[in-house]
Short mmCIF file of C-alpha atoms in Angstrom, two decimals:
data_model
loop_
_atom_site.label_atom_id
_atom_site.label_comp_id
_atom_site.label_asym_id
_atom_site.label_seq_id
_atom_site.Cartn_x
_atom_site.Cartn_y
_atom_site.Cartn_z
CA UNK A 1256 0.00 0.00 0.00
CA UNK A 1257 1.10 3.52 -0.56
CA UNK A 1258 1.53 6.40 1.64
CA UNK A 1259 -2.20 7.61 -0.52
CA UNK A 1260 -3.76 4.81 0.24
CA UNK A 1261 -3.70 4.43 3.81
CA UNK A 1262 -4.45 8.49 4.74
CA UNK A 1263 -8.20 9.81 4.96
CA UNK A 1264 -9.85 11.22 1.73
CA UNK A 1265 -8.95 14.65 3.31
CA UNK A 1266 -4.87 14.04 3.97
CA UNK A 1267 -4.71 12.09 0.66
CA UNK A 1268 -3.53 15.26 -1.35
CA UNK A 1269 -0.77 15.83 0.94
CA UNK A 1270 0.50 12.46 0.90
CA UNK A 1271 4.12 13.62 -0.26
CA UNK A 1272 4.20 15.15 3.64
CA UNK A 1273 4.26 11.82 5.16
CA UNK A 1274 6.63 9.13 5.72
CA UNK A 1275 5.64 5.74 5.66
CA UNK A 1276 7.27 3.71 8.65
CA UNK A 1277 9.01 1.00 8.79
CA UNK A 1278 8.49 -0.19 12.39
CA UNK A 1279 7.25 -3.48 13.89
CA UNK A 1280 3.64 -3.00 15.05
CA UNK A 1281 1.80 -5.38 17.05
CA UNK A 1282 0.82 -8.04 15.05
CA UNK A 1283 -2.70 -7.27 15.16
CA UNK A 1284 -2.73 -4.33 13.35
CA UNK A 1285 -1.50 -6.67 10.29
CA UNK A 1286 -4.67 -9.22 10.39
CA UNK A 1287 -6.70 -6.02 11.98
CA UNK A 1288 -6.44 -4.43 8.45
CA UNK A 1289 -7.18 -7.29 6.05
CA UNK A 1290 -10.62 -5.54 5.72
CA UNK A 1291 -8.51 -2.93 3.35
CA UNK A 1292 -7.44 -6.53 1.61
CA UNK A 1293 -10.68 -8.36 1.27
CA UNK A 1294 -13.51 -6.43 1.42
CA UNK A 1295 -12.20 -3.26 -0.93
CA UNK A 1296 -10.61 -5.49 -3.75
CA UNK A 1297 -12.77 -8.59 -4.01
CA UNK A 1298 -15.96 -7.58 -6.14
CA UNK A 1299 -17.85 -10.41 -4.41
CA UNK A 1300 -17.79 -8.43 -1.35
CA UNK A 1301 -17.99 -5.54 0.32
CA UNK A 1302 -17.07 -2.72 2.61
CA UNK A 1303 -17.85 -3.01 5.26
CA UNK A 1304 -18.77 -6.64 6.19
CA UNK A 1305 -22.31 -7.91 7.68
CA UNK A 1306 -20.65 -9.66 10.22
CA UNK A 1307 -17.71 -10.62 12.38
CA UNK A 1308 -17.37 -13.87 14.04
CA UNK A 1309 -14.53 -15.07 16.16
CA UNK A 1310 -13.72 -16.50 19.36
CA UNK A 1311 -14.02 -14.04 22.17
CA UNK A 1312 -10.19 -13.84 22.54
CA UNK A 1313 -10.78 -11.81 19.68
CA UNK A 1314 -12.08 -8.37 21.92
CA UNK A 1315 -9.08 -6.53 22.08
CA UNK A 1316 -7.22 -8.44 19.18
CA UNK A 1317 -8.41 -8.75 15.74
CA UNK A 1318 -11.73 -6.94 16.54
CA UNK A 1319 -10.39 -4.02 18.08
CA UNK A 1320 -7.27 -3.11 15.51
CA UNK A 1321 -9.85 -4.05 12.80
CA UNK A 1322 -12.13 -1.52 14.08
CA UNK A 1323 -8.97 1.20 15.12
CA UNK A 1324 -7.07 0.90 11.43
CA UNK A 1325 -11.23 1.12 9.59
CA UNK A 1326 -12.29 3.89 11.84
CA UNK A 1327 -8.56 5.95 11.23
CA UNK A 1328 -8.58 5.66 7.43
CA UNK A 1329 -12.56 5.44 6.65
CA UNK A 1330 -14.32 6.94 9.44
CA UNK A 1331 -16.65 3.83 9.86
CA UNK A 1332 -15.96 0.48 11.41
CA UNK A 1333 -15.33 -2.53 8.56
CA UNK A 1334 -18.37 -4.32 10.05
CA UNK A 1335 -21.81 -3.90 10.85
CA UNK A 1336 -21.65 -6.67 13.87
CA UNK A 1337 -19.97 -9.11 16.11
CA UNK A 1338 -20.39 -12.29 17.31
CA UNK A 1339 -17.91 -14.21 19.73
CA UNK A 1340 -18.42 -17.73 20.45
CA UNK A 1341 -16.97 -19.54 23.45
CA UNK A 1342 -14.30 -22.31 23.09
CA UNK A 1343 -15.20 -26.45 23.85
CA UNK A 1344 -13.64 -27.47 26.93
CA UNK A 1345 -13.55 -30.72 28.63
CA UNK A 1346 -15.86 -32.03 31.47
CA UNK A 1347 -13.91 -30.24 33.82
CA UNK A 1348 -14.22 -26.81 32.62
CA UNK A 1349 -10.31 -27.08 31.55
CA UNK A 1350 -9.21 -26.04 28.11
CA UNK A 1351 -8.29 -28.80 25.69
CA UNK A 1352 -4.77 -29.73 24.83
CA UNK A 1353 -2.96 -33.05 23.58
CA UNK A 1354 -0.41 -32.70 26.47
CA UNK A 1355 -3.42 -32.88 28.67
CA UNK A 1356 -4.98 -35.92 26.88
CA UNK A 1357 -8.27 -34.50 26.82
CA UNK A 1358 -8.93 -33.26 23.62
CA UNK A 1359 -12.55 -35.36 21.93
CA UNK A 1360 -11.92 -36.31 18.40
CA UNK A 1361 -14.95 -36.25 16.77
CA UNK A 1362 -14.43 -38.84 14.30
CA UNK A 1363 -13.28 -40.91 17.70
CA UNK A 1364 -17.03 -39.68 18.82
CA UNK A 1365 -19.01 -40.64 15.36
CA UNK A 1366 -17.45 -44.05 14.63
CA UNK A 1367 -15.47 -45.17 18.07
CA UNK A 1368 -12.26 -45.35 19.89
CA UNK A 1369 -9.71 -48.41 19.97
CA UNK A 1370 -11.73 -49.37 23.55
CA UNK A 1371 -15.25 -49.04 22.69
CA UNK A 1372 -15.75 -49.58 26.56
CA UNK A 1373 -14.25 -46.31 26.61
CA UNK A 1374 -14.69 -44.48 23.67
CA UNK A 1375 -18.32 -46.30 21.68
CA UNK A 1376 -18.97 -45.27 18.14
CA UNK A 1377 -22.17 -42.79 18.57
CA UNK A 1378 -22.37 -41.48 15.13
CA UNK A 1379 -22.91 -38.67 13.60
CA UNK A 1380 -26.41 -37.71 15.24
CA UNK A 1381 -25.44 -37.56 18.91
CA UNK A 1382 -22.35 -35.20 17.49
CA UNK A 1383 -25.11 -33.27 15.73
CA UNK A 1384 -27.55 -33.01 18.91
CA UNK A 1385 -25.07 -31.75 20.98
CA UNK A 1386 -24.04 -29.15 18.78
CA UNK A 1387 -27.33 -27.99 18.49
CA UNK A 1388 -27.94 -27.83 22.49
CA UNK A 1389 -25.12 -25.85 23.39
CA UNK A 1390 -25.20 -21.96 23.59
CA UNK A 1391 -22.41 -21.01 21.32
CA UNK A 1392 -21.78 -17.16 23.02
CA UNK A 1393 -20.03 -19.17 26.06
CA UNK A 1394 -18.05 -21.82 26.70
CA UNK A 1395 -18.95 -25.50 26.04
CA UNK A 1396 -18.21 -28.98 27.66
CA UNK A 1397 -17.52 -31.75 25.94
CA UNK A 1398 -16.63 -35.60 27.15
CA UNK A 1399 -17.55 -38.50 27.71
CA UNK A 1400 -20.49 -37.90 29.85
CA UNK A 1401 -21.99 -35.24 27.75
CA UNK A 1402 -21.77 -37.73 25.37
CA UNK A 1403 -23.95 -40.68 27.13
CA UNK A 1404 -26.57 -37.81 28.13
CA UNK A 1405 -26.47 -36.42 24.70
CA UNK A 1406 -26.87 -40.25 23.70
CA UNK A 1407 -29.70 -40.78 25.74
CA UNK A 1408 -31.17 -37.89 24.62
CA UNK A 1409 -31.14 -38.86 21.48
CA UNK A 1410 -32.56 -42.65 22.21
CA UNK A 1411 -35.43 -40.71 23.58
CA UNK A 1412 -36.02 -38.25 20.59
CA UNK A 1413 -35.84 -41.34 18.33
CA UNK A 1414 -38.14 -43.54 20.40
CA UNK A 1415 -40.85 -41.28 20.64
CA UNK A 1416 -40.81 -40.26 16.78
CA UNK A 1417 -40.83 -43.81 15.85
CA UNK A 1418 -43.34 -44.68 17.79
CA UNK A 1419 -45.20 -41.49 16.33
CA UNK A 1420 -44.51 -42.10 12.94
CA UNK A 1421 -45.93 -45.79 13.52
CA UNK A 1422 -49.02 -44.30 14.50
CA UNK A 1423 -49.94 -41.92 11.12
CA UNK A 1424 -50.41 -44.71 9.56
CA UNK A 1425 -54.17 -44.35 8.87
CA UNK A 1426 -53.87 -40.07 9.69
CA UNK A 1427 -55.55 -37.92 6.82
#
C-alpha cells in the first residue's frame, strides 16, 4: 500500500508530507487491516462486512485493531456486527490440549475409539444433537459424559418419533 492509500480522503492530497514507517507493530494491526485486503478489492464483497465472528479472545485483538485501522482511514468500522463464540472445553471446565490428553476427536465420537468400553462409536447424530444444544456465546463442555446424556437424549427423541410415525399410519 502507498503512503495515498492508507491516509483519509482529506490528507490524501498531501501524501508527499508523510513518511511511511518502517516499524514493527503489534501483530494485530496486520490481520486487523485485512478488511482494506478483502472487502475493498474482491468484487464479491464488500465494505464493510455484515458480520464478524470469532472467538471471544478476539475483543481486544483482531476486533479491536480491525475496528482502530477502519475507523482511522474510513471513518466507519469494517463491520456492521460481532459475534464471539466460546471455546469447547472438557468435562472439567479445563481447556483442551494433547499434552493434557483430553482433547474429543470427533471422528473418535461418530465411529469409536480403539476401547469401545471407553470411547463407543455414537455417530454422527449424537455429534449433531449436541451441537445444536449448546449456547455457542459461552463456553462449552464436551466428554464423555456429555456424550452418554447427549446419547440418551437422542434414544429418547428417536423412540418417541418412531413410535409417532408408527401411529400416522391411517392419519388424513
Amino acid at each position: 500500500m502507498t503512503v495515498e492509500d492508507l491516509l483519509p480522503d482529506n490528507y490524501r492530497d498531501r501524501a508527499s508530507e508523510y513518511k511511511k514507517g518502517t516499524d514493527t507493530m503489534d501483530v494485530w494491526f496486520d490481520s486487523g487491516s485485512s478488511w482494506a485486503a478483502v472487502l475493498e478489492k474482491r468484487s464479491d464483497l464488500q465494505y464493510p462486512a455484515d458480520l464478524y465472528l470469532e472467538g471471544t479472545d478476539q475483543h481486544r485483538g483482531w476486533f479491536q485493531c480491525s475496528l482502530l485501522t477502519s475507523i482511522a482511514s474510513k471513518g466507519k468500522a469494517p463491520y456492521s456486527g460481532v459475534i464471539t463464540h466460546g471455546f469447547v472445553l472438557d468435562e472439567k471446565g479445563l481447556k483442551m490440549s494433547k499434552s493434557l490428553g483430553n482433547v474429543v476427536d470427533p471422528i473418535t465420537v461418530t465411529e469409536g475409539g480403539k476401547n469401545e468400553k471407553e470411547a463407543p462409536p455414537y455417530g454422527a447424530d449424537v455429534l449433531r444433537l449436541w451441537v445444536s444444544s449448546v449456547d455457542y456465546t459461552g463456553d462449552v463442555l464436551m466428554g464423555p459424559q456429555v456424550l452418554r446424556q447427549m446419547s440418551e437424549m437422542y434414544r429418547k427423541f428417536r423412540g418417541t418419533l418412531r413410535f409417532l410415525l408408527a401411529n400416522l399410519h391411517d392419519w388424513n
